[in-house]
PDB file of C-alpha atoms in Angstrom:
ATOM      1  CA  MET A   1      47.692  -9.865   5.279  1.00 58.00           C
ATOM      2  CA  ALA A   2      45.284  -9.471   3.135  1.00 59.00           C
ATOM      3  CA  VAL A   3      42.523 -11.025   4.513  1.00 57.00           C
ATOM      4  CA  LEU A   4      42.690  -7.876   7.449  1.00 56.00           C
ATOM      5  CA  PRO A   5      41.708  -5.332   4.534  1.00 59.00           C
ATOM      6  CA  ILE A   6      38.538  -7.058   4.098  1.00 60.00           C
ATOM      7  CA  PHE A   7      37.841  -8.432   7.180  1.00 57.00           C
ATOM      8  CA  VAL A   8      37.672  -4.700   8.535  1.00 55.00           C
ATOM      9  CA  LEU A   9      35.599  -3.812   5.420  1.00 55.00           C
ATOM     10  CA  LEU A  10      33.486  -6.503   6.108  1.00 56.00           C
ATOM     11  CA  ALA A  11      33.252  -5.668  10.113  1.00 58.00           C
ATOM     12  CA  GLY A  12      31.683  -2.009   9.330  1.00 58.00           C
ATOM     13  CA  CYS A  13      29.068  -3.554   7.131  1.00 59.00           C
ATOM     14  CA  ALA A  14      27.222  -4.402  10.451  1.00 57.00           C
ATOM     15  CA  THR A  15      24.419  -2.749  11.135  1.00 61.00           C
ATOM     16  CA  SER A  16      22.213  -2.115  14.569  1.00 65.00           C
ATOM     17  CA  LEU A  17      18.583  -2.487  12.966  1.00 63.00           C
ATOM     18  CA  GLN A  18      16.150  -3.880  15.101  1.00 67.00           C
ATOM     19  CA  SER A  19      12.422  -4.973  14.646  1.00 65.00           C
ATOM     20  CA  SER A  20       9.900  -2.943  15.079  1.00 65.00           C
ATOM     21  CA  ASP A  21       8.488  -2.655  18.638  1.00 74.00           C
ATOM     22  CA  TYR A  22       5.369  -1.128  18.446  1.00 75.00           C
ATOM     23  CA  SER A  23       1.759  -2.109  18.277  1.00 76.00           C
ATOM     24  CA  ARG A  24       0.000  -2.843  15.125  1.00 78.00           C
ATOM     25  CA  ASP A  25      -3.586  -2.971  16.424  1.00 85.00           C
ATOM     26  CA  TYR A  26      -6.269  -0.359  16.048  1.00 86.00           C
ATOM     27  CA  VAL A  27      -8.961   0.838  18.577  1.00 86.00           C
ATOM     28  CA  SER A  28     -12.373   2.550  18.124  1.00 86.00           C
ATOM     29  CA  VAL A  29     -12.635   5.840  20.160  1.00 85.00           C
ATOM     30  CA  THR A  30     -14.962   7.960  20.316  1.00 88.00           C
ATOM     31  CA  ASP A  31     -14.372  11.629  18.832  1.00 86.00           C
ATOM     32  CA  ALA A  32     -15.770  15.101  20.241  1.00 88.00           C
ATOM     33  CA  GLN A  33     -19.000  14.716  17.507  1.00 91.00           C
ATOM     34  CA  GLY A  34     -19.836  11.452  19.601  1.00 90.00           C
ATOM     35  CA  ARG A  35     -18.717   9.663  16.158  1.00 89.00           C
ATOM     36  CA  GLN A  36     -17.007   6.182  16.148  1.00 87.00           C
ATOM     37  CA  VAL A  37     -13.557   6.504  14.621  1.00 85.00           C
ATOM     38  CA  LEU A  38     -10.645   3.743  13.988  1.00 86.00           C
ATOM     39  CA  LEU A  39      -6.967   4.418  15.113  1.00 85.00           C
ATOM     40  CA  PRO A  40      -4.108   3.099  15.113  1.00 87.00           C
ATOM     41  CA  GLU A  41      -3.149   2.024  19.147  1.00 86.00           C
ATOM     42  CA  ALA A  42       0.689   3.441  18.202  1.00 83.00           C
ATOM     43  CA  CYS A  43      -0.350   6.654  17.844  1.00 83.00           C
ATOM     44  CA  LEU A  44      -2.317   6.631  21.414  1.00 82.00           C
ATOM     45  CA  GLY A  45       1.632   6.477  23.070  1.00 69.00           C
ATOM     46  CA  ALA A  46       3.447   9.739  24.156  1.00 64.00           C
ATOM     47  CA  PRO A  47       5.352  11.007  21.184  1.00 62.00           C
ATOM     48  CA  GLN A  48       8.656  10.807  21.656  1.00 60.00           C
ATOM     49  CA  VAL A  49      11.162  14.061  22.192  1.00 57.00           C
ATOM     50  CA  GLU A  50      14.711  14.376  20.927  1.00 57.00           C
ATOM     51  CA  VAL A  51      17.168  16.753  22.396  1.00 58.00           C
ATOM     52  CA  GLN A  52      19.382  18.213  20.045  1.00 60.00           C
ATOM     53  CA  LEU A  53      20.287  21.950  18.892  1.00 57.00           C
ATOM     54  CA  HIS A  54      16.391  21.958  18.591  1.00 63.00           C
ATOM     55  CA  GLU A  55      13.855  20.323  20.186  1.00 64.00           C
ATOM     56  CA  THR A  56      11.858  18.018  17.799  1.00 66.00           C
ATOM     57  CA  THR A  57       8.828  16.133  19.042  1.00 67.00           C
ATOM     58  CA  LYS A  58       8.323  12.817  17.094  1.00 73.00           C
ATOM     59  CA  LEU A  59       5.181  10.524  16.615  1.00 75.00           C
ATOM     60  CA  ALA A  60       5.554   7.528  18.482  1.00 77.00           C
ATOM     61  CA  PRO A  61       7.167   4.543  16.509  1.00 77.00           C
ATOM     62  CA  GLY A  62       4.917   3.417  13.713  1.00 80.00           C
ATOM     63  CA  CYS A  63       2.522   5.794  14.211  1.00 84.00           C
ATOM     64  CA  ALA A  64       2.766   7.320  10.999  1.00 84.00           C
ATOM     65  CA  ASN A  65       2.856   3.763   9.087  1.00 85.00           C
ATOM     66  CA  SER A  66      -0.122   2.334  10.404  1.00 86.00           C
ATOM     67  CA  PHE A  67      -2.405   5.653  10.033  1.00 86.00           C
ATOM     68  CA  ASN A  68      -1.188   5.816   6.315  1.00 88.00           C
ATOM     69  CA  LEU A  69      -2.320   1.939   6.161  1.00 88.00           C
ATOM     70  CA  LEU A  70      -5.687   3.091   7.590  1.00 87.00           C
ATOM     71  CA  GLN A  71      -6.352   6.117   4.789  1.00 88.00           C
ATOM     72  CA  MET A  72      -5.303   3.334   2.096  1.00 88.00           C
ATOM     73  CA  VAL A  73      -7.609   0.579   2.757  1.00 86.00           C
ATOM     74  CA  GLU A  74     -10.874   0.225   1.152  1.00 83.00           C
ATOM     75  CA  GLN A  75     -12.597  -0.776   4.456  1.00 85.00           C
ATOM     76  CA  ARG A  76     -11.287   0.387   7.437  1.00 82.00           C
ATOM     77  CA  GLU A  77     -12.949  -2.891   9.437  1.00 82.00           C
ATOM     78  CA  ASP A  78     -10.463  -4.590   7.365  1.00 82.00           C
ATOM     79  CA  LEU A  79      -7.530  -3.978   9.462  1.00 82.00           C
ATOM     80  CA  GLN A  80      -9.252  -5.256  12.577  1.00 80.00           C
ATOM     81  CA  ARG A  81     -10.341  -8.285  10.720  1.00 82.00           C
ATOM     82  CA  GLY A  82      -9.768  -9.610   7.414  1.00 77.00           C
ATOM     83  CA  ARG A  83     -12.733 -10.459   4.662  1.00 79.00           C
ATOM     84  CA  THR A  84     -12.114 -13.635   3.170  1.00 80.00           C
ATOM     85  CA  THR A  85     -10.871 -14.028  -0.385  1.00 70.00           C
ATOM     86  CA  GLY A  86     -12.693 -14.829  -3.202  1.00 74.00           C
ATOM     87  CA  ALA A  87     -12.266 -16.268  -6.991  1.00 74.00           C
ATOM     88  CA  THR A  88      -9.337 -13.898  -8.334  1.00 72.00           C
ATOM     89  CA  LEU A  89     -10.320 -11.929 -11.399  1.00 76.00           C
ATOM     90  CA  ALA A  90      -8.143 -13.087 -14.514  1.00 82.00           C
ATOM     91  CA  ALA A  91      -9.276 -12.265 -16.889  1.00 82.00           C
ATOM     92  CA  PRO A  92      -8.836  -8.083 -16.253  1.00 82.00           C
ATOM     93  CA  VAL A  93      -4.921  -8.811 -14.986  1.00 82.00           C
ATOM     94  CA  GLY A  94      -4.824 -10.880 -18.274  1.00 82.00           C
ATOM     95  CA  ARG A  95      -5.781  -8.619 -20.594  1.00 79.00           C
ATOM     96  CA  ALA A  96      -3.806  -5.776 -18.589  1.00 81.00           C
ATOM     97  CA  ALA A  97      -0.489  -7.605 -19.458  1.00 83.00           C
ATOM     98  CA  GLN A  98      -1.267  -8.559 -22.880  1.00 80.00           C
ATOM     99  CA  TYR A  99      -2.057  -4.735 -23.183  1.00 79.00           C
ATOM    100  CA  TYR A 100       1.452  -4.103 -21.840  1.00 81.00           C
ATOM    101  CA  LEU A 101       3.451  -6.910 -23.696  1.00 83.00           C
ATOM    102  CA  GLN A 102       1.893  -6.372 -27.043  1.00 79.00           C
ATOM    103  CA  GLY A 103       1.156  -2.210 -26.881  1.00 76.00           C
ATOM    104  CA  SER A 104      -1.352  -0.187 -27.765  1.00 72.00           C
ATOM    105  CA  GLU A 105      -1.682  -1.132 -31.814  1.00 75.00           C
ATOM    106  CA  ALA A 106      -2.789  -4.852 -30.570  1.00 74.00           C
ATOM    107  CA  GLU A 107      -5.441  -2.815 -28.372  1.00 74.00           C
ATOM    108  CA  LEU A 108      -6.554  -0.918 -30.818  1.00 79.00           C
ATOM    109  CA  GLN A 109      -6.669  -3.482 -33.359  1.00 83.00           C
ATOM    110  CA  ARG A 110      -9.264  -5.789 -31.013  1.00 82.00           C
ATOM    111  CA  ARG A 111     -11.675  -2.692 -30.157  1.00 85.00           C
ATOM    112  CA  ARG A 112     -11.953  -2.461 -33.949  1.00 89.00           C
ATOM    113  CA  ARG A 113     -12.553  -5.948 -34.171  1.00 91.00           C
ATOM    114  CA  GLU A 114     -15.307  -6.067 -31.675  1.00 91.00           C
ATOM    115  CA  ALA A 115     -16.706  -3.006 -33.431  1.00 91.00           C
ATOM    116  CA  GLN A 116     -17.052  -4.205 -36.987  1.00 91.00           C
ATOM    117  CA  GLU A 117     -18.238  -7.597 -35.662  1.00 90.00           C
ATOM    118  CA  ALA A 118     -21.052  -5.933 -33.423  1.00 88.00           C
ATOM    119  CA  MET A 119     -21.833  -3.623 -36.100  1.00 86.00           C
ATOM    120  CA  GLY A 120     -22.428  -7.008 -38.367  1.00 81.00           C
ATOM    121  CA  ASP A 121     -24.457  -8.374 -35.625  1.00 70.00           C
ATOM    122  CA  THR A 122     -26.811  -5.705 -35.478  1.00 67.00           C
ATOM    123  CA  GLY A 123     -26.996  -5.021 -39.390  1.00 60.00           C
ATOM    124  CA  GLY A 124     -25.230  -1.639 -38.952  1.00 54.00           C
ATOM    125  CA  LEU A 125     -27.747  -0.417 -36.866  1.00 55.00           C
ATOM    126  CA  GLN A 126     -26.778   0.189 -33.387  1.00 50.00           C
TER     127      GLN A 126
END
């Protein structure tokens, strides 16, 4: 008997989430001024209309997500063809982690020590 309530609770946790079904590609189109612009292919589809108390129009699935990603990338062409990766920049990441772990006092001491060493190397003249 004690198993039945647990089974009912677990059955209520089932979801019907599905994987997204939209294009993640980007296409190059010509705007009114004759310029080539990059647009998410998902945004070229027809918007969805929901009929409820107030009729609302929603963007096609995936359009907003793909458009926001387009605004965030450094080079828009990377969304169509990625770049080869180079060597990692371990030193800046290591300094940032050290600064985070040791706090600002250690960073101030390091800067003072570097300034004193620089003044010692140049005889106090800069």
